[in-house]
Backbone as numpy.savetxt, mean C-alpha at the origin, in Angstrom:
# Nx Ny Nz CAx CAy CAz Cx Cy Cz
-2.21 22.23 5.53 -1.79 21.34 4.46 -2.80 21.40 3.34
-2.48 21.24 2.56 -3.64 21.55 1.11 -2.41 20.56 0.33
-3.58 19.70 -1.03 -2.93 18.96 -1.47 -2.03 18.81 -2.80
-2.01 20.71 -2.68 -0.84 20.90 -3.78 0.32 20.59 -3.01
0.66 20.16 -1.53 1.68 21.08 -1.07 2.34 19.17 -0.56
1.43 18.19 -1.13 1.93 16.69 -1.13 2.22 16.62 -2.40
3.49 15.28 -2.03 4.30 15.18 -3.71 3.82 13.66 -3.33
3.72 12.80 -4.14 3.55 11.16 -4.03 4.86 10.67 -5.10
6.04 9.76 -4.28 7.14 8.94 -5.54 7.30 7.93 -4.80
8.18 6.99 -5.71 8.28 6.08 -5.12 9.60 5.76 -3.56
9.54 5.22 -3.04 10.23 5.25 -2.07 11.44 4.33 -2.51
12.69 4.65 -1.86 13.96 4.30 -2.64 14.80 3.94 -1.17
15.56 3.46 -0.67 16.45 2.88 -0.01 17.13 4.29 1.24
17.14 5.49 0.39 17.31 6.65 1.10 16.03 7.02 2.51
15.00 6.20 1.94 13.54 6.81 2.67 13.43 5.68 3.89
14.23 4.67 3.98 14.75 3.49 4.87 13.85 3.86 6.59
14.82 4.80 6.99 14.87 4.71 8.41 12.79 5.59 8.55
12.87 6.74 7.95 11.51 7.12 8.11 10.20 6.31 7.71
10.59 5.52 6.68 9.32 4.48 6.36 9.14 3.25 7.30
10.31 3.10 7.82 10.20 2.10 8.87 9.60 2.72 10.15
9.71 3.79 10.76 8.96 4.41 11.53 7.13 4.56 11.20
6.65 4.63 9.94 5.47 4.65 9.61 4.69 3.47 9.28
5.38 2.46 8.76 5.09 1.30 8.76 5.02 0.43 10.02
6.06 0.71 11.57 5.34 0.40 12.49 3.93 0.62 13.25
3.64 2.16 12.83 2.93 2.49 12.96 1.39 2.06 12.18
1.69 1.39 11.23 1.08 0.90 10.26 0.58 -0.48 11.64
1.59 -0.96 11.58 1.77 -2.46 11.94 0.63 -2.12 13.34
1.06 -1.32 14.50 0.55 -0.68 15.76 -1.12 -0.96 15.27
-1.12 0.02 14.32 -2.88 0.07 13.97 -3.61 -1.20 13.33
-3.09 -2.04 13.37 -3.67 -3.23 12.92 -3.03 -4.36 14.31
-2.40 -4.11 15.38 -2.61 -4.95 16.86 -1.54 -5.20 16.74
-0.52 -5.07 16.73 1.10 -5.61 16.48 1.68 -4.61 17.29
2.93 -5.62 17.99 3.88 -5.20 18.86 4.65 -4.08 18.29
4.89 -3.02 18.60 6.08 -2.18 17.55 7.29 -3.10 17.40
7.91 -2.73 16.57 8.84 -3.23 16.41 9.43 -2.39 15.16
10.43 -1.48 15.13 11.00 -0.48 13.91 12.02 -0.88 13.17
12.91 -1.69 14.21 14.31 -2.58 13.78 13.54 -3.61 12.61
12.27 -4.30 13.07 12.11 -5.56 12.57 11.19 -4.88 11.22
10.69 -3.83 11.00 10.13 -2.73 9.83 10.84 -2.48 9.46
11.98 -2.06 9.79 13.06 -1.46 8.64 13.99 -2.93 7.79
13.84 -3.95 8.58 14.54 -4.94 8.10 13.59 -5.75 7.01
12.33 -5.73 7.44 11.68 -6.50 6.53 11.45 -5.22 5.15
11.16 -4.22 5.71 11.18 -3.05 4.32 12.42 -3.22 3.46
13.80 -3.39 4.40 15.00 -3.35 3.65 14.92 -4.33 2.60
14.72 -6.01 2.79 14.51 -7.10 2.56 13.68 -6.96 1.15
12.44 -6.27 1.30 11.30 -5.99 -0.35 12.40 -5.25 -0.94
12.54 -4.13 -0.22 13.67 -3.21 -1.97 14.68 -3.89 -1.72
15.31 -4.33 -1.19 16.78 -4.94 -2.11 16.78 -6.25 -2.82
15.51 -7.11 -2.52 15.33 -7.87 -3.84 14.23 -7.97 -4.98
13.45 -6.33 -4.55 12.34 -6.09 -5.59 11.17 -6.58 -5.74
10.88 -6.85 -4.58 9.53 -7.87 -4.02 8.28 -7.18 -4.10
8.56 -5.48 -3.91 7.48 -4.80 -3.88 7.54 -3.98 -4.32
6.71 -2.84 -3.97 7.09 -1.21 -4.64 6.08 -0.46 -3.63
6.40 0.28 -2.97 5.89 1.43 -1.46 6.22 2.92 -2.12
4.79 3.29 -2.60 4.62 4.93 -2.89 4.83 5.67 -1.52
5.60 6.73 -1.45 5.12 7.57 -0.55 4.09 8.41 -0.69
3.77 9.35 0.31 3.09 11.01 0.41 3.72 11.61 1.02
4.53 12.91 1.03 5.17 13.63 1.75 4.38 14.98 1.60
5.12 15.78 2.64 4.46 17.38 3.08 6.10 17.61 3.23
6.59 18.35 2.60 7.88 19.03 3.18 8.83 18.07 3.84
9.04 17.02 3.00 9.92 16.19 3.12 9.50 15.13 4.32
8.38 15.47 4.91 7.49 13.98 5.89 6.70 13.14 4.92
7.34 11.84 5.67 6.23 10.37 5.02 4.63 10.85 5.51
4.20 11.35 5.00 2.35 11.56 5.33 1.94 10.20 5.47
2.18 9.62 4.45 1.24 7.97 3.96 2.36 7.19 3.48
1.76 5.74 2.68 2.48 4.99 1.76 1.05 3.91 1.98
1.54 3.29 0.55 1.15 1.83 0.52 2.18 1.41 -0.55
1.70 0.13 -0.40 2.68 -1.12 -0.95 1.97 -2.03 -1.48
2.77 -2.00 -2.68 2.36 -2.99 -3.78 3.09 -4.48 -3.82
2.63 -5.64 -4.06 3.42 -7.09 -4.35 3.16 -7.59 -5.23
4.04 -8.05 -6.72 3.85 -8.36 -7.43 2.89 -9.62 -7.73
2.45 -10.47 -8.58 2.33 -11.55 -8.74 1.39 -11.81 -10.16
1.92 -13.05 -10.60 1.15 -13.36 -12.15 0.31 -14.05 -12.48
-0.30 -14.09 -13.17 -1.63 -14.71 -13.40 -1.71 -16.02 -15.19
-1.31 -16.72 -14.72 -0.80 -18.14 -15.56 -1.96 -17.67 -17.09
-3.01 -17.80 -16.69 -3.99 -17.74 -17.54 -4.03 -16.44 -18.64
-3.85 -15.17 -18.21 -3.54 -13.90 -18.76 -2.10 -14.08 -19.54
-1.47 -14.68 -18.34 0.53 -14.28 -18.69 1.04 -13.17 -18.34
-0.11 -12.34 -17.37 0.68 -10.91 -17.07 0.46 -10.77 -15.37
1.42 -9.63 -15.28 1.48 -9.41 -14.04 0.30 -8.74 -13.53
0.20 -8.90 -12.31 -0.93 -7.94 -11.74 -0.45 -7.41 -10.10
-0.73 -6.52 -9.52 -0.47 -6.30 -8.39 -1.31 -5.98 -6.97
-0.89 -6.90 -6.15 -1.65 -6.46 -4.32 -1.06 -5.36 -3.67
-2.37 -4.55 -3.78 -2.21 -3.22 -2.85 -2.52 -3.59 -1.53
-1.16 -3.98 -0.73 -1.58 -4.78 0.15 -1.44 -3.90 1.84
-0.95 -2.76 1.43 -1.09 -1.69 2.61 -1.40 -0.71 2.25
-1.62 0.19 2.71 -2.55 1.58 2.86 -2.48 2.23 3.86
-1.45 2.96 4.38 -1.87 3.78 5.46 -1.40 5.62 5.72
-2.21 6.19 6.44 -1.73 7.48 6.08 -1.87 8.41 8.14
-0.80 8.61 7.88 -0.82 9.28 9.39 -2.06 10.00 10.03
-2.29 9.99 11.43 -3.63 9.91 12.05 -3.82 11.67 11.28
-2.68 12.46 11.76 -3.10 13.91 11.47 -2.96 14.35 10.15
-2.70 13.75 8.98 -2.82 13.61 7.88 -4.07 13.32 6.93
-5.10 12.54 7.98 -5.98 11.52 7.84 -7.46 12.62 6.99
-7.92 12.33 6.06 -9.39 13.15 5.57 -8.81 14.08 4.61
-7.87 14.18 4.29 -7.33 15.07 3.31 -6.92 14.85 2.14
-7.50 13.51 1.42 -7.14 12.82 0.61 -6.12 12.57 -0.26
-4.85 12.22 0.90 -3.81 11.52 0.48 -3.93 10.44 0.41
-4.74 9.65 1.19 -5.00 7.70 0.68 -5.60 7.96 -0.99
-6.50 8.92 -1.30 -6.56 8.92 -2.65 -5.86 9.37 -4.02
-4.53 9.80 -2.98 -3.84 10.22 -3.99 -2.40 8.86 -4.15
-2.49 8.26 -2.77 -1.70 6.95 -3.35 -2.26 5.83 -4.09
-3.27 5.97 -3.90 -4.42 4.89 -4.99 -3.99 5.28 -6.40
-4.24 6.65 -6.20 -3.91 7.26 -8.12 -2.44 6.78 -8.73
-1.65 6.89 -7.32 -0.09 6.94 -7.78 -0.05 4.91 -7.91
-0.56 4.21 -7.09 -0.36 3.21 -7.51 -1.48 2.29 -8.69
-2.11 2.82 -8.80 -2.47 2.62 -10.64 -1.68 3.16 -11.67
-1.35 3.99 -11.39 -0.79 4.98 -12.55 0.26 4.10 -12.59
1.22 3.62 -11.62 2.64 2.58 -11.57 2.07 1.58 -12.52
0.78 0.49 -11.95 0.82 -0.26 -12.50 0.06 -0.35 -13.71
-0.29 0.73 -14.24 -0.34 0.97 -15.91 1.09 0.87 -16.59
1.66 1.71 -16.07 3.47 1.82 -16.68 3.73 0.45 -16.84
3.75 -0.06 -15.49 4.05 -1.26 -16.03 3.70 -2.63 -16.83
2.35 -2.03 -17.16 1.69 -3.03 -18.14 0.81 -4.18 -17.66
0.52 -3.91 -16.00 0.40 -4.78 -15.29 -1.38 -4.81 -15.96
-1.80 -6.22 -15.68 -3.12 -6.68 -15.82 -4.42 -5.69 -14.84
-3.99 -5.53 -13.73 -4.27 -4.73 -12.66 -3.83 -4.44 -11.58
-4.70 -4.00 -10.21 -4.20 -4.11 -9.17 -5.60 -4.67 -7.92
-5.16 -5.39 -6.99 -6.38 -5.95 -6.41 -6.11 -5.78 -4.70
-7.12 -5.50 -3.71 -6.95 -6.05 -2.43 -7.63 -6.64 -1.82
-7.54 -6.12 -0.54 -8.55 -6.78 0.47 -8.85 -6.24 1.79
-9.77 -5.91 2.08 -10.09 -5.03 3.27 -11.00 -5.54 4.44
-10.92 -5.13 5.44 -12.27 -5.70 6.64 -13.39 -5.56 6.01
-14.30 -6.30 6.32 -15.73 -6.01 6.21 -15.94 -4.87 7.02
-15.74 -4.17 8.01 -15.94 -3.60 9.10 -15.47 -2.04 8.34
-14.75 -1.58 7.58 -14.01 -1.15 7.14 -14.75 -0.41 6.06
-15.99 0.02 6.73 -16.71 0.83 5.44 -16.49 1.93 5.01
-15.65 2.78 5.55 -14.81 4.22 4.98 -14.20 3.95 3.69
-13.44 2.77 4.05 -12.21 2.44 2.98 -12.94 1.92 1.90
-13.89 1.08 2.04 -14.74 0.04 0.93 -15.36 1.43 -0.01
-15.43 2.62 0.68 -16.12 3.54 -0.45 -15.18 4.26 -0.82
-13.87 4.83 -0.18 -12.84 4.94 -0.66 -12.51 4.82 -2.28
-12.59 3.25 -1.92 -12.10 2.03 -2.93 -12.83 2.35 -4.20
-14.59 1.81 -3.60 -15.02 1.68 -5.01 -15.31 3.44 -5.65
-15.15 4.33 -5.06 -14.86 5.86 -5.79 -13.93 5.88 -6.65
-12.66 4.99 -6.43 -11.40 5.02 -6.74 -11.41 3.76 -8.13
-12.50 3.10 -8.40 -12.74 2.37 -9.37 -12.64 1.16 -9.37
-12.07 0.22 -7.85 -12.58 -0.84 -7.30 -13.75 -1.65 -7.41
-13.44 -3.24 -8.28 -14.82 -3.06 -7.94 -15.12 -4.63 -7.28
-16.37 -4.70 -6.12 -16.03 -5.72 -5.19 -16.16 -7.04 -6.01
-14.97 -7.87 -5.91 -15.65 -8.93 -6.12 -16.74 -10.32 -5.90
-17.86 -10.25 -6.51 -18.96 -11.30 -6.13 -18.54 -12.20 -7.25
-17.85 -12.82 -7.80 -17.65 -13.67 -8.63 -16.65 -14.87 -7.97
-15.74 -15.08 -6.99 -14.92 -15.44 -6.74 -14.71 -15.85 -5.07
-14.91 -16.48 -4.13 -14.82 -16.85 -2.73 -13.02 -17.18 -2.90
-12.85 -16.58 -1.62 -11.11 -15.85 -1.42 -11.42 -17.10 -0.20
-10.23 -17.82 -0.03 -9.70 -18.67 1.11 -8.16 -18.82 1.53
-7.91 -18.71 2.78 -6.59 -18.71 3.24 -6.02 -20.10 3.89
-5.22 -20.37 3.73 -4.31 -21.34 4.70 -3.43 -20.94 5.66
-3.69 -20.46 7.20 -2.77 -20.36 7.91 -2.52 -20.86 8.74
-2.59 -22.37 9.03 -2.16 -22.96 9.55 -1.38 -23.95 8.77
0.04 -24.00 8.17 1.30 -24.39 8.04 1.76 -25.84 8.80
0.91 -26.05 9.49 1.98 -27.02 10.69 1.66 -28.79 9.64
């Protein structure tokens, strides 16, 4: 594989049943039950009401990679900005820099679209990716303490 021979677009409703296969796999590598029915349904669910946007990487018509983008706006600016909120690229795919070529493809999207930026979030543990990142023009934020609510009840 050499990386003339990957195309990166966006993924479209046709790419359904194979992205749901990679995205379990996604799901697998982060401690989750498989589940492909319940990946393809929640994938179906983002594109048919435009919730997100999932670049592929292909080799000869295989999903190599994807990540996925989620919109959201920022009151203060007035513009959109976007969470690169997955990232993943098949184990034997892996060092050949297709995660850096969906980074490129999802900036480059959210330039088109005028977006403010794009932002994530990664393990601490996760120091491959953290240099990845900031190669890729990331830059960490020390300005800002991030807090979650998950407990709902």
């Amino acid at each position: 594989m050499s990386k003339e021979s990957i195309t990166v677009r966006q993924a479209g409703l046709e790419d359904l049943k194979e992205l749901a296969d990679i995205f379990d796999l996604y799901r697998i590598f982060y401690g989750q039950e498989s589940d492909v029915e319940g990946a393809a349904t929640f994938l179906f669910e983002r594109m048919e009401h435009r919730e997100s946007v999932i670049m592929i990487a292909e080799e000869q018509g295989r999903i190599a990679g994807f990540t996925q983008l989620y919109p959201v706006f920022s009151s203060i600016s007035m513009k959109r900005s976007y969470i690169l909120n997955d990232l993943y690229v098949r184990e034997e795919y892996r060092k050949q820099g297709i995660a850096r070529l969906l980074l490129e493809a999802a900036r480059q999207y959210a330039k088109l679209a005028r977006a403010k930026g794009l932002s994530l979030s990664t393990a601490v543990t996760n120091v491959q990716g953290q240099r990845l990142y900031e190669q890729s023009g990331y830059v960490r934020d020390e300005q800002f303490i991030h807090y979650d609510l998950t407990s709902l009840d």
